[in-house]
Amino acid sequence: MQDFSGASRSLSRIQFIDLAWSSVGHGSKEEYGFLFDSVVLSQERSGLLLDSDTSKEKECIDWGGLCSFLLLELSNKFKNSKTVSAPCWKPPRTLTCPHRDPVQKVLYLQSSGQYLTVSKGGNVGLRDVEDMSLLHTHRLQNSTVAPKDLWVTDVVLLQNVDKSQIAVGFTSKEVCFYDFVCEKTFSCKCKLQGLNFTPWCLDYWVDPCNPDQAVLTIGDIGGWVSALYFTSAQIFLFERFSLRTDSDSADIILWDDLAKGKHRSCYTVTHQAHAPGWVRKVRYLGSLEAFVSCSIAPQSSMVIGWRDKESTSLRITSYSTKGGVWDVDFHIGLGLLATAGVDHHVLLWNPYVTSEPVCALGGHTSPVIAVCFLQTKQQLLSYSKDKVLCLWDVSSQLCTHRLAGVFPNIQGDTHPFLFLNEECQHLVLSFNSLLLLLESKREEKKTCSHEHPVTCVLYNSRFRQVVSSDSASSVIFWLTDTGQKVKQFHRCHGDAEISTMALDGTQTRLFTAGADGEVKVWDFNGRCLHRMNAGLGRAVRISQVLLLKRSILVMGWERNLTVFRLHSFLQSTVEPCEWKGGLEHRGAVLCAAFQPPQTLVTGSYHGEIIVWNSSTEKALRKLWPHDEGEDCKKQQEDSDSCDAITRLFFIPGRASVTTAGAADLVSCGGSGTVRLWSTQRGRLVGQFTAHEGELGSIVMAVSPCGEYLTTADRKGTVKIWDVKTTSIRRGVMRSHHLHHQ
């Protein structure tokens, strides 16, 4: 992908297919077209293009984009062919703590099978892992400050120490070490004092091969990262050569003594790359022998301090972002860092590349405040300030699970944290003094479908996926080749049912219509790009969303058509425009179909079909299922839903033969009757009863070749009809029957 001068250049879809097909020497052009489309989708793109031809003309990829896609996608082709397991959460549980101050940390005590929670005011709670019941409570004592002034900043578990021990950071510029032999006793054994700034975040790492080797890392509000290397942690952390104690009978350890090397069992290393900003998160990465930390200062958003074995100094590498970073995590197996960005992005980094991230995961619409890798999977959790939780598949860079609307509405500027216990499949989020538990159900071997009634199904031919929605406002994407779930979005319209869906011309934007009266436009990462106010604030039943070249029609609850012009999609919330054709239908418009270049047909509750010119939006003619006349029109006005038109389709390949009076349009509805129409002649060509009995409305679909018609009723009967001939008026049609229980 270089020109004659050696400069990098971008290729269009046609150029890429021709070059790849001729260079590689095997494979089909269709496969290279699918590869091009996949690379384009992986690149972040905004805007709305209803015309697929216009979109494909503008789409280009370069060498960097192709390489990034191949590295993240094709290198994991075998793994990606399997199901991307999205968790199926049980109903969330709110755990009320016995204290009113914010919870600062949750720790898992594996030896006792308990969770330990510590609050800002030093209140400790022990909970049973199985039922999350509160077993014991305790309040940490610290004689350095008055009880009312005690403020815990962070807590870590020292899992390799002989007695169960925790290290607690306080705003009194000290770190205290507490033993808890039994659940009811927390005694302070020693205090690390003399710190220049308040310790804000802590991390504790133990060498899995040598438990005596451990590292306690401290990030403070002055921008310093300080690390304590312990060489005999299982015996003692600090040497007791001083008898200095305080009123808690705790040994006092001074930072200056550690820095001067007076403790042979412990030595320190520091850097101040974040100064004067606050260090928000700190981690020691044993596999890299490096410290990673983050702050919301753009120039020092993330800093890695590389340890040189032959020196006590650190080699500093800084990474910059637009708005800074709230949180950072590391995946040991993938060797990737993830940052939670103030600029709404989750970035994945190669620790050895500072110039740019590996990729940006764009799906949040507010600052991301927490990230957490699932170490046993190639997945990442992220949580944003607007209370949206996303699960990402790292290999595909796609959001496979999105959860919103289930988190408590807490007043004030809370800063929740995530605690993930993969062993127990628990995810705990904090909201001030409340804890929210999300527990995933045990994975089953078979692929799960929807837990609520399915309301709509679409096929995305561009990416060979099926998209389905349900009455609980969930959307699921499936692979057509294997039937496996790719991703899932929850509560797209809150508690409102999704009644219908549509894809844009590029098949990269999904439209969902909710019973709340809104139509939302989504990208494939679960990000809502636009909210179309179809119901004008009312809860209405939307039956269809039809995308034309320059506009979008929404219908289902009134006699008029609700239209949205393409030029209106400049804001996140889009208001409808006026339909120039006015009121022509006698009942609510339920469905529509479009045939290029400008033929639009709409069907109503009372059984009439109107043919429009989509450019002028003027009605051309009306089609009735009965003989015309005043008596017939009165019959239509008095009829119920038995003649309602529920589906309209133009028959592919019939536009060129309409001059001969052949059928080019097919309709079905509440009477179980299928009718074939000539839109040019404005008359009924033929009809037949597809489903008999009191079955309510039926639905149908037409094959792309235009030779077969499929109908279905509410009892689960599916029929496939041969409609090659159009001369049928009252004859019997051939069909194949399928019945679903």
XYZ file of C-alpha atoms in Angstrom:
741
model
C 0.000 0.000 0.000
C 2.690 2.433 -1.046
C 2.916 4.627 -4.102
C 5.990 4.916 -6.324
C 7.600 7.412 -3.940
C 7.313 4.968 -1.059
C 4.657 7.003 0.801
C 1.758 5.197 2.419
C -1.592 5.511 0.670
C -5.166 4.398 1.261
C -7.089 1.983 -0.933
C -10.770 1.943 -1.783
C -12.804 -1.239 -1.586
C -12.383 -2.087 -5.278
C -8.665 -1.267 -5.269
C -8.045 -3.389 -2.187
C -9.977 -6.403 -3.531
C -8.165 -6.325 -6.894
C -4.716 -5.859 -5.327
C -5.195 -8.499 -2.623
C -6.704 -11.055 -4.994
C -3.932 -10.660 -7.558
C -1.110 -10.546 -4.977
C -2.116 -13.460 -2.736
C -3.090 -15.799 -5.559
C -5.822 -17.714 -3.774
C -9.170 -17.031 -2.138
C -12.162 -15.287 -3.684
C -12.921 -11.631 -4.249
C -15.947 -12.015 -1.992
C -13.672 -13.040 0.887
C -11.392 -10.053 0.358
C -14.445 -7.810 0.252
C -15.549 -9.231 3.582
C -12.034 -8.587 4.965
C -12.176 -4.956 3.775
C -15.589 -4.437 5.390
C -14.354 -5.942 8.671
C -11.322 -3.629 8.755
C -13.555 -0.612 8.111
C -15.906 -1.629 10.913
C -13.010 -2.022 13.372
C -12.007 1.587 12.740
C -13.987 4.158 14.665
C -16.398 6.029 12.416
C -19.255 8.398 13.124
C -22.154 9.718 11.097
C -25.104 8.151 9.322
C -25.073 6.973 5.697
C -28.333 5.508 4.439
C -26.978 4.797 0.964
C -24.628 1.816 0.979
C -23.195 2.693 -2.431
C -22.261 6.200 -1.255
C -20.662 4.761 1.865
C -18.558 2.193 0.032
C -17.285 4.851 -2.342
C -15.927 6.859 0.602
C -14.513 3.972 2.663
C -10.760 3.426 2.502
C -8.188 1.520 4.520
C -4.443 1.975 4.861
C -1.596 -0.367 5.722
C -1.647 0.512 9.416
C -5.352 -0.189 9.719
C -5.003 -3.532 7.934
C -2.041 -4.607 10.094
C -3.840 -3.677 13.325
C -6.866 -5.695 12.268
C -4.822 -8.720 11.220
C -2.803 -8.720 14.445
C -5.879 -8.560 16.646
C -8.254 -10.637 14.518
C -6.523 -13.126 12.287
C -3.866 -14.140 14.820
C -6.736 -15.315 17.048
C -8.904 -16.777 14.278
C -9.277 -20.126 15.977
C -10.303 -18.566 19.276
C -12.686 -16.163 17.597
C -14.430 -19.054 15.835
C -15.623 -20.193 19.249
C -18.359 -18.567 21.262
C -17.462 -15.229 22.793
C -18.957 -15.920 26.190
C -20.885 -12.951 27.478
C -21.923 -13.298 31.125
C -25.554 -13.900 31.926
C -26.059 -11.870 35.074
C -28.458 -12.815 37.823
C -30.668 -9.948 39.065
C -28.369 -7.442 40.807
C -28.308 -7.445 44.612
C -27.836 -4.309 46.682
C -25.796 -4.900 49.845
C -26.315 -2.278 52.536
C -23.321 -1.750 54.775
C -23.739 -1.150 58.546
C -22.002 2.218 58.203
C -22.892 5.292 56.190
C -19.478 6.319 54.916
C -18.238 5.308 51.445
C -16.704 1.875 50.944
C -13.093 2.261 49.831
C -12.074 -1.340 49.084
C -13.290 -4.936 48.860
C -10.783 -7.767 49.406
C -11.214 -11.508 48.971
C -9.852 -13.670 51.815
C -9.417 -16.947 49.995
C -8.285 -18.894 53.088
C -11.514 -18.192 54.972
C -13.882 -17.775 52.012
C -14.888 -14.258 53.033
C -15.025 -10.745 51.633
C -13.477 -7.924 53.656
C -14.812 -4.406 53.114
C -13.204 -1.250 54.489
C -14.899 2.144 54.499
C -13.569 5.675 54.479
C -14.134 5.985 58.231
C -12.239 2.771 59.025
C -15.263 0.494 59.413
C -14.479 -3.104 58.500
C -17.051 -5.703 57.469
C -16.619 -9.420 56.866
C -19.109 -11.132 54.526
C -19.670 -14.734 53.581
C -18.828 -15.384 49.927
C -21.726 -17.799 49.368
C -24.693 -15.673 50.459
C -22.947 -12.303 51.045
C -24.372 -12.184 54.585
C -22.633 -9.838 57.020
C -20.712 -11.910 59.612
C -18.759 -9.375 61.669
C -18.032 -5.657 61.873
C -15.111 -3.807 63.398
C -13.650 -0.300 63.475
C -9.953 0.244 62.863
C -8.136 2.154 65.585
C -5.429 4.722 64.868
C -4.197 6.864 67.737
C -2.464 9.279 65.366
C -5.754 11.069 64.602
C -9.046 11.613 66.355
C -11.757 9.072 65.374
C -13.802 11.790 63.643
C -10.798 12.755 61.491
C -9.832 9.201 60.484
C -9.898 8.792 56.690
C -8.908 5.569 54.931
C -7.641 6.050 51.373
C -6.827 2.466 50.293
C -6.290 -1.059 51.618
C -4.292 -4.072 50.368
C -4.071 -7.648 51.614
C -0.648 -9.044 52.514
C -1.441 -12.617 51.576
C 2.044 -14.044 52.137
C 2.488 -12.873 55.723
C 2.278 -15.570 58.381
C -0.651 -13.941 60.154
C -3.483 -12.429 58.131
C -2.496 -8.820 57.638
C -3.688 -5.736 55.783
C -1.913 -2.478 54.965
C -4.098 0.620 55.251
C -3.345 4.102 53.891
C -4.560 7.138 55.861
C -4.776 10.856 55.132
C -2.547 11.311 58.193
C 0.366 10.536 55.820
C 0.976 7.035 57.118
C 0.450 3.397 56.207
C -0.592 1.125 59.080
C -0.246 -2.664 59.171
C -3.025 -4.573 60.979
C -3.111 -8.220 62.035
C -6.449 -10.015 62.267
C -5.993 -13.426 63.843
C -9.721 -13.876 64.311
C -12.558 -11.971 62.713
C -13.257 -9.762 65.708
C -9.720 -8.517 66.380
C -7.759 -6.044 64.257
C -4.584 -4.904 65.999
C -2.132 -2.367 64.581
C 1.380 -3.904 64.628
C 3.408 -1.179 62.959
C 3.074 2.181 61.267
C 5.023 3.585 58.346
C 5.268 7.305 59.024
C 7.200 10.294 57.726
C 5.692 10.256 54.226
C 5.828 13.608 52.455
C 2.325 13.305 50.990
C -0.908 11.469 51.685
C -0.834 7.904 50.275
C -3.778 7.696 47.887
C -3.457 4.226 46.340
C -1.670 1.016 47.324
C -0.636 -2.218 45.629
C 0.927 -5.392 47.000
C 2.640 -8.026 44.850
C 4.125 -11.366 45.897
C 6.636 -13.342 43.857
C 4.790 -16.620 43.067
C 8.104 -18.515 42.999
C 9.532 -17.001 46.183
C 6.894 -15.758 48.674
C 9.612 -14.050 50.730
C 9.985 -11.530 47.925
C 7.203 -8.914 47.893
C 6.650 -5.331 46.792
C 4.387 -2.725 48.425
C 3.791 0.233 46.104
C 2.409 3.602 47.213
C 1.014 6.354 44.994
C 0.433 9.714 46.708
C -1.261 13.053 46.069
C 2.081 14.733 45.371
C 2.692 12.711 42.210
C 5.219 10.312 43.771
C 5.311 6.549 43.267
C 7.224 4.839 46.075
C 7.964 1.132 46.335
C 9.130 -0.993 49.255
C 10.946 -4.213 48.325
C 10.701 -6.851 51.063
C 13.250 -9.671 51.048
C 11.933 -11.781 53.968
C 8.244 -10.979 54.016
C 7.132 -14.342 55.423
C 9.322 -13.819 58.523
C 9.057 -10.069 59.097
C 8.545 -6.956 56.986
C 10.718 -4.589 59.005
C 13.551 -5.165 61.461
C 12.780 -4.285 65.068
C 16.016 -2.526 65.988
C 14.063 0.368 67.472
C 11.761 0.088 70.458
C 9.855 3.233 69.531
C 6.102 2.671 69.765
C 2.967 4.808 70.016
C -0.101 4.563 72.242
C -1.398 1.672 70.086
C 1.755 -0.298 71.035
C 2.595 -0.278 67.352
C 6.161 -0.089 66.114
C 7.007 3.154 64.321
C 8.877 2.816 61.008
C 10.197 6.064 59.529
C 10.387 6.499 55.780
C 13.762 8.229 56.050
C 15.219 5.158 57.776
C 13.991 2.960 54.914
C 15.355 5.367 52.290
C 18.750 5.405 54.034
C 18.913 1.591 54.010
C 18.764 1.085 57.786
C 16.411 -1.902 57.319
C 18.319 -4.711 55.634
C 15.073 -6.618 54.937
C 13.562 -3.736 52.988
C 14.743 -1.134 50.488
C 12.962 1.555 48.494
C 12.773 3.008 44.970
C 10.832 6.127 43.952
C 9.957 8.432 41.073
C 7.908 11.625 40.801
C 6.882 11.558 37.133
C 3.281 12.543 37.959
C 4.172 15.584 40.096
C 2.357 17.746 40.954
C -0.732 15.674 40.005
C -2.328 12.937 42.100
C -1.494 9.306 41.425
C -4.890 7.646 40.913
C -3.823 4.014 40.564
C -0.570 2.109 40.931
C 0.424 -1.476 40.108
C 3.627 -3.480 40.205
C 3.902 -5.780 37.191
C 6.087 -8.694 38.188
C 6.323 -10.114 34.662
C 7.764 -6.795 33.423
C 9.586 -5.823 36.614
C 8.012 -2.409 36.301
C 5.595 -0.058 38.053
C 2.599 1.318 36.174
C 0.659 4.295 37.480
C -1.852 6.801 36.146
C -3.176 10.298 36.750
C -5.659 12.683 35.152
C -2.838 14.954 33.985
C -2.756 14.560 30.155
C 1.043 14.628 29.791
C 1.565 11.960 32.447
C -1.656 10.021 31.948
C 0.201 6.746 32.403
C 3.772 6.225 33.578
C 5.839 3.045 33.677
C 8.881 2.928 35.904
C 11.193 0.175 34.664
C 13.402 -1.365 37.296
C 17.070 -1.933 36.476
C 18.451 -4.788 38.575
C 21.861 -3.217 38.884
C 20.501 0.144 40.023
C 17.991 1.481 42.556
C 16.805 4.122 40.083
C 13.917 3.664 37.657
C 13.827 4.252 33.915
C 10.694 6.303 33.255
C 8.364 5.990 30.258
C 5.416 8.403 29.988
C 2.235 7.984 27.930
C -0.024 10.940 27.149
C -3.763 11.058 26.401
C -6.227 13.870 25.721
C -7.798 14.119 29.158
C -5.843 11.898 31.499
C -6.586 8.466 32.968
C -8.661 7.422 35.981
C -7.705 3.750 36.141
C -5.299 1.210 34.646
C -5.111 -2.585 34.521
C -2.804 -5.206 33.010
C -3.563 -8.547 31.309
C -0.722 -10.945 32.050
C -1.426 -13.347 29.188
C -1.935 -10.711 26.498
C 0.727 -8.344 27.800
C -1.612 -5.386 27.280
C -2.414 -2.398 29.473
C -5.898 -0.876 29.555
C -6.580 2.717 30.599
C -9.873 4.345 31.618
C -9.875 7.710 29.878
C -11.407 10.999 30.911
C -12.047 11.471 27.158
C -14.621 8.606 27.198
C -12.231 6.086 25.615
C -10.741 2.835 26.805
C -7.255 2.525 25.346
C -5.206 -0.655 25.004
C -1.435 -0.189 25.128
C 1.644 -2.174 24.338
C 3.906 -1.355 27.330
C 6.896 -1.012 25.011
C 5.240 1.442 22.575
C 4.679 4.988 23.821
C 3.758 6.746 20.558
C 0.184 5.472 20.273
C -2.132 2.837 21.748
C -2.776 -0.512 20.116
C -6.435 0.429 19.745
C -9.192 2.612 21.173
C -12.439 1.060 22.390
C -15.112 3.672 21.753
C -18.519 2.988 23.239
C -18.861 5.165 26.339
C -20.409 8.642 26.242
C -18.941 9.929 29.522
C -15.573 9.619 31.322
C -14.509 6.030 31.956
C -13.570 5.671 35.627
C -12.726 1.975 36.012
C -11.282 -0.871 33.927
C -10.670 -4.491 34.865
C -9.350 -7.384 32.768
C -10.785 -10.885 33.019
C -7.470 -12.695 33.336
C -8.876 -16.109 32.348
C -10.362 -14.697 29.142
C -9.471 -12.140 26.521
C -12.080 -9.763 27.877
C -12.178 -6.384 29.599
C -14.747 -4.672 31.828
C -15.126 -0.890 31.787
C -17.422 1.381 33.794
C -18.232 5.012 33.015
C -19.485 7.940 35.042
C -22.983 7.739 33.507
C -23.415 4.269 35.068
C -22.808 2.113 31.980
C -20.886 -1.156 32.283
C -19.340 -2.611 29.108
C -17.710 -5.967 28.475
C -15.214 -5.943 25.596
C -13.792 -8.772 23.561
C -10.165 -7.684 23.244
C -9.463 -9.709 20.102
C -12.317 -8.204 18.087
C -12.268 -4.807 19.863
C -16.054 -5.055 20.116
C -18.414 -4.496 23.015
C -20.084 -7.867 23.584
C -22.167 -6.900 26.601
C -23.598 -3.572 27.754
C -25.406 -3.042 31.042
C -27.173 0.179 32.030
C -30.169 1.287 34.058
C -29.630 -1.196 36.901
C -27.235 0.806 39.045
C -28.444 2.862 42.041
C -29.042 6.557 41.540
C -26.783 7.992 44.221
C -26.676 11.724 44.840
C -23.291 13.398 44.858
C -20.082 12.913 42.914
C -19.397 9.263 43.699
C -16.387 7.459 42.284
C -17.265 3.743 42.233
C -14.665 1.011 42.039
C -14.875 -2.445 40.487
C -13.936 -5.617 42.317
C -13.900 -8.808 40.235
C -13.682 -12.312 41.678
C -13.384 -14.570 38.647
C -13.261 -17.718 40.775
C -16.700 -17.044 42.284
C -17.962 -15.144 39.207
C -18.747 -12.100 41.342
C -18.531 -8.475 40.261
C -18.916 -5.913 43.049
C -19.384 -2.184 42.439
C -19.397 0.450 45.163
C -21.784 3.406 45.350
C -20.893 5.348 48.483
C -21.991 3.074 51.334
C -23.868 0.682 49.019
C -22.404 -2.353 47.317
C -23.999 -3.807 44.185
C -23.342 -7.496 43.485
C -23.545 -8.840 39.938
C -23.256 -12.607 39.926
C -23.012 -14.406 36.592
C -24.737 -17.711 36.041
C -22.607 -20.772 35.494
C -21.732 -21.229 31.844
C -23.595 -23.960 30.021
C -22.275 -25.953 27.102
C -25.219 -25.107 24.902
C -25.661 -21.630 23.468
C -28.370 -19.668 25.278
C -30.920 -17.639 23.373
C -33.209 -14.900 24.697
C -34.760 -15.130 28.147
C -37.807 -13.131 26.971
C -40.058 -13.281 23.866
C -38.254 -12.417 20.624
C -39.781 -9.386 18.890
C -37.673 -8.879 15.757
C -34.940 -10.614 13.727
C -32.659 -9.087 11.058
C -29.942 -10.523 8.846
C -26.740 -8.550 8.278
C -25.345 -9.896 5.014
C -22.269 -7.712 5.206
C -20.990 -9.382 8.369
C -22.962 -12.640 8.117
C -24.728 -12.116 11.416
C -28.284 -12.380 12.691
C -29.507 -9.589 14.989
C -32.444 -10.318 17.306
C -34.328 -8.299 19.922
C -36.734 -9.173 22.725
C -39.441 -7.720 24.928
C -36.910 -6.998 27.708
C -35.132 -4.478 25.432
C -32.110 -6.699 24.753
C -30.322 -7.043 21.405
C -28.166 -10.079 20.566
C -25.838 -10.649 17.616
C -25.337 -14.230 16.339
C -22.942 -15.858 13.877
C -24.964 -17.418 11.052
C -22.343 -20.086 10.344
C -22.285 -21.513 13.882
C -25.331 -20.026 15.610
C -23.106 -18.704 18.369
C -23.662 -15.491 20.295
C -21.250 -12.696 19.364
C -22.400 -9.879 21.635
C -25.368 -8.658 23.610
C -26.725 -5.213 24.553
C -29.066 -4.954 27.544
C -31.812 -2.409 28.307
C -31.445 -0.522 25.050
C -34.717 1.279 25.798
C -34.770 0.762 29.566
C -37.827 -1.308 30.477
C -39.580 -0.598 27.152
C -40.017 -3.441 24.665
C -38.203 -3.273 21.330
C -40.955 -3.627 18.732
C -38.923 -3.542 15.509
C -35.417 -2.927 14.140
C -33.710 -1.895 10.896
C -30.194 -1.599 9.433
C -28.866 1.344 7.466
C -27.546 1.005 3.913
C -24.002 0.334 5.124
C -25.248 -2.341 7.571
C -23.011 -0.804 10.255
C -25.765 1.119 12.067
C -28.664 -0.501 13.892
C -32.037 1.205 14.451
C -34.145 -0.023 17.391
C -37.716 1.158 17.992
C -38.982 1.014 21.564
C -42.421 1.150 23.091
C -41.231 4.353 24.749
C -41.734 6.135 21.427
C -38.050 6.508 20.615
C -35.979 5.127 17.759
C -32.300 4.812 18.661
C -29.329 4.527 16.321
C -26.486 2.278 17.534
C -23.036 1.357 16.357
C -21.808 -2.210 16.781
C -20.009 -1.343 20.029
C -23.301 -0.636 21.769
C -22.967 3.146 21.646
C -26.170 5.111 21.060
C -25.408 7.706 18.364
C -28.850 9.308 17.972
C -32.248 9.317 19.689
C -35.144 9.919 17.300
C -38.142 11.415 19.087
C -40.803 9.660 16.997
C -43.547 9.660 19.634
C -42.905 13.277 20.677
C -42.511 12.199 24.270
C -45.376 9.694 24.207
C -45.235 5.923 24.550
C -46.369 4.651 21.131
C -46.309 1.315 19.293
C -43.868 1.536 16.381
C -44.442 -1.196 13.798
C -41.751 -0.365 11.196
C -38.723 1.807 10.526
C -38.063 2.245 6.793
C -34.836 3.805 5.547
C -34.962 5.713 2.267
C -32.026 7.394 0.535
C -32.403 10.795 2.208
C -34.903 10.189 4.970
C -36.227 7.700 7.519
C -39.910 6.828 7.937
C -41.383 5.659 11.250
C -44.954 4.372 11.494
C -47.402 2.262 13.449
C -49.577 4.407 15.717
C -51.196 7.173 13.631
C -52.579 7.922 10.168
C -49.675 10.152 9.240
C -46.097 9.180 8.398
C -43.373 10.365 10.777
C -40.329 11.395 8.755
C -36.762 12.249 9.777
C -34.564 14.028 7.216
C -30.908 13.019 6.934
C -29.736 16.616 7.430
C -31.338 16.595 10.909
C -28.849 14.034 12.257
C -26.380 16.660 13.460
C -27.464 16.412 17.104
C -27.810 13.406 19.377
C -31.567 14.005 19.733
C -33.419 14.226 16.407
C -36.907 15.696 16.018
C -39.300 14.631 13.213
C -40.114 16.763 10.162
C -43.434 17.285 8.384
C -44.569 14.720 5.781
C -45.581 16.788 2.757
C -48.258 14.346 1.619
C -50.476 14.981 4.634
C -53.213 12.578 5.803
C -54.338 10.077 3.168
C -54.960 6.878 5.131
C -58.213 6.151 6.951
C -56.437 4.194 9.699
C -53.041 4.009 11.336
C -50.152 3.330 8.934
C -48.659 -0.063 9.885
C -46.118 -0.882 7.171
C -44.364 0.390 4.057
C -42.064 -0.716 1.240
C -39.813 1.151 -1.155
C -38.676 0.419 -4.707
C -36.037 2.627 -6.311
C -35.951 5.132 -7.682
C -38.994 6.760 -6.050
C -41.909 4.362 -5.532
C -43.161 4.154 -1.943
C -46.182 2.151 -0.781
C -47.814 2.238 2.672
C -50.440 -0.051 4.204
C -52.921 0.819 6.937
C -55.008 -0.774 9.663
C -58.134 -0.517 7.471
C -56.651 -2.470 4.574
C -55.897 0.306 2.086
C -52.571 0.654 0.267
C -51.346 4.021 -1.004
C -48.690 4.460 -3.689
C -46.519 7.564 -3.215
C -43.805 9.384 -5.075
C -41.067 9.412 -2.420
C -39.351 12.465 -3.928
C -42.417 14.752 -3.933
C -44.144 12.881 -1.062
C -47.417 13.070 -2.981
C -49.964 10.249 -3.133
C -50.380 8.764 -6.642
C -53.125 6.144 -6.217
C -54.929 3.949 -3.709
C -55.283 0.168 -3.779
C -58.273 -1.549 -2.121
C -58.785 -5.268 -1.479
C -62.493 -4.954 -2.406
C -64.464 -3.468 -5.289
C -64.444 0.292 -5.235
C -67.596 2.222 -4.441
C -69.225 4.041 -1.590
C -70.538 0.812 -0.018
C -67.053 -0.691 -0.064
C -65.502 2.399 1.456
C -68.076 2.364 4.228
C -67.301 -1.313 4.784
C -63.618 -0.413 5.199
C -64.448 2.304 7.705
C -66.518 -0.111 9.791
C -64.151 -3.075 9.563
C -61.890 -4.276 12.350
C -58.330 -5.568 12.066
C -59.258 -8.476 9.754
C -58.130 -6.444 6.721
C -55.161 -4.716 8.378
C -52.027 -4.686 6.217
C -49.141 -5.956 8.379
C -46.447 -6.500 5.750
C -45.646 -5.066 2.312
C -42.871 -6.215 -0.014
C -41.913 -5.411 -3.568
C -41.135 -8.653 -5.398
C -37.502 -8.553 -6.591
C -37.104 -8.613 -10.371
C -40.704 -7.624 -11.143
C -40.221 -3.897 -11.765
C -39.452 -4.444 -15.476
C -42.634 -6.435 -16.165
C -45.212 -4.213 -14.500
C -46.329 -2.739 -17.817
C -47.938 -6.067 -18.621
C -50.059 -5.897 -15.467
C -48.082 -8.519 -13.575
C -47.785 -8.357 -9.817
C -44.832 -6.463 -8.390
C -46.143 -6.002 -4.818
C -47.324 -8.507 -2.206
C -49.215 -7.825 1.035
C -50.564 -9.789 3.984
C -52.484 -9.007 7.136
C -55.039 -9.900 9.737
C -57.304 -12.079 7.592
C -54.600 -14.629 6.771
C -54.863 -13.629 3.105
C -51.931 -12.866 0.816
C -52.612 -10.460 -2.039
C -50.544 -9.668 -5.134
C -50.805 -6.198 -6.682
C -49.748 -4.254 -9.745
C -48.704 -0.805 -8.553
C -48.516 0.548 -12.114
C -52.070 -0.535 -13.010
C -53.340 0.154 -9.489
C -55.251 -3.126 -9.187
C -55.347 -6.472 -7.441
C -53.768 -9.242 -9.534
C -54.475 -12.249 -7.328
C -54.985 -13.466 -3.761
C -55.050 -16.669 -1.726
C -55.680 -17.693 1.870
C -52.318 -18.589 3.388
C -53.538 -19.428 6.929
C -57.093 -20.274 7.947
C -58.858 -19.894 11.263
C -58.902 -17.237 13.964
C -55.125 -16.814 14.083
C -54.839 -13.040 14.113
C -52.323 -11.260 11.934
C -49.799 -13.163 9.856
C -46.348 -12.047 8.745
C -44.292 -12.824 5.668
C -40.979 -12.394 3.850
C -39.953 -12.590 0.177
C -36.816 -14.387 -1.021
C -34.122 -12.226 -2.706
C -34.726 -14.048 -6.003
C -38.426 -13.131 -5.912
C -39.595 -16.710 -6.503
C -40.573 -17.770 -2.973
C -42.761 -16.329 -0.252
C -42.709 -17.363 3.422
C -45.675 -16.770 5.728
C -46.086 -17.479 9.446
C -48.877 -17.302 12.008
C -49.128 -17.088 15.795
C -49.489 -20.839 16.231
C -45.981 -21.374 14.895
C -46.916 -22.585 11.424
C -44.508 -21.483 8.690
C -45.374 -21.972 5.000
C -43.141 -21.503 1.982
C -44.987 -20.596 -1.236
C -43.909 -20.779 -4.865
C -44.852 -17.431 -6.485
C -42.966 -17.714 -9.775
C -46.158 -17.190 -11.785
C -48.105 -13.950 -11.384
C -51.265 -14.894 -13.314
C -52.974 -16.388 -10.261
C -56.237 -14.795 -9.201
C -58.093 -17.333 -7.085
C -56.050 -20.482 -7.812
C -54.397 -22.764 -5.300
C -50.763 -21.969 -4.476
C -48.175 -24.676 -3.784
C -46.610 -24.537 -0.346
C -44.386 -26.435 2.086
C -45.449 -26.482 5.751
C -43.259 -26.143 8.816
C -44.690 -26.162 12.319
C -42.967 -24.966 15.490
C -44.260 -25.946 18.894
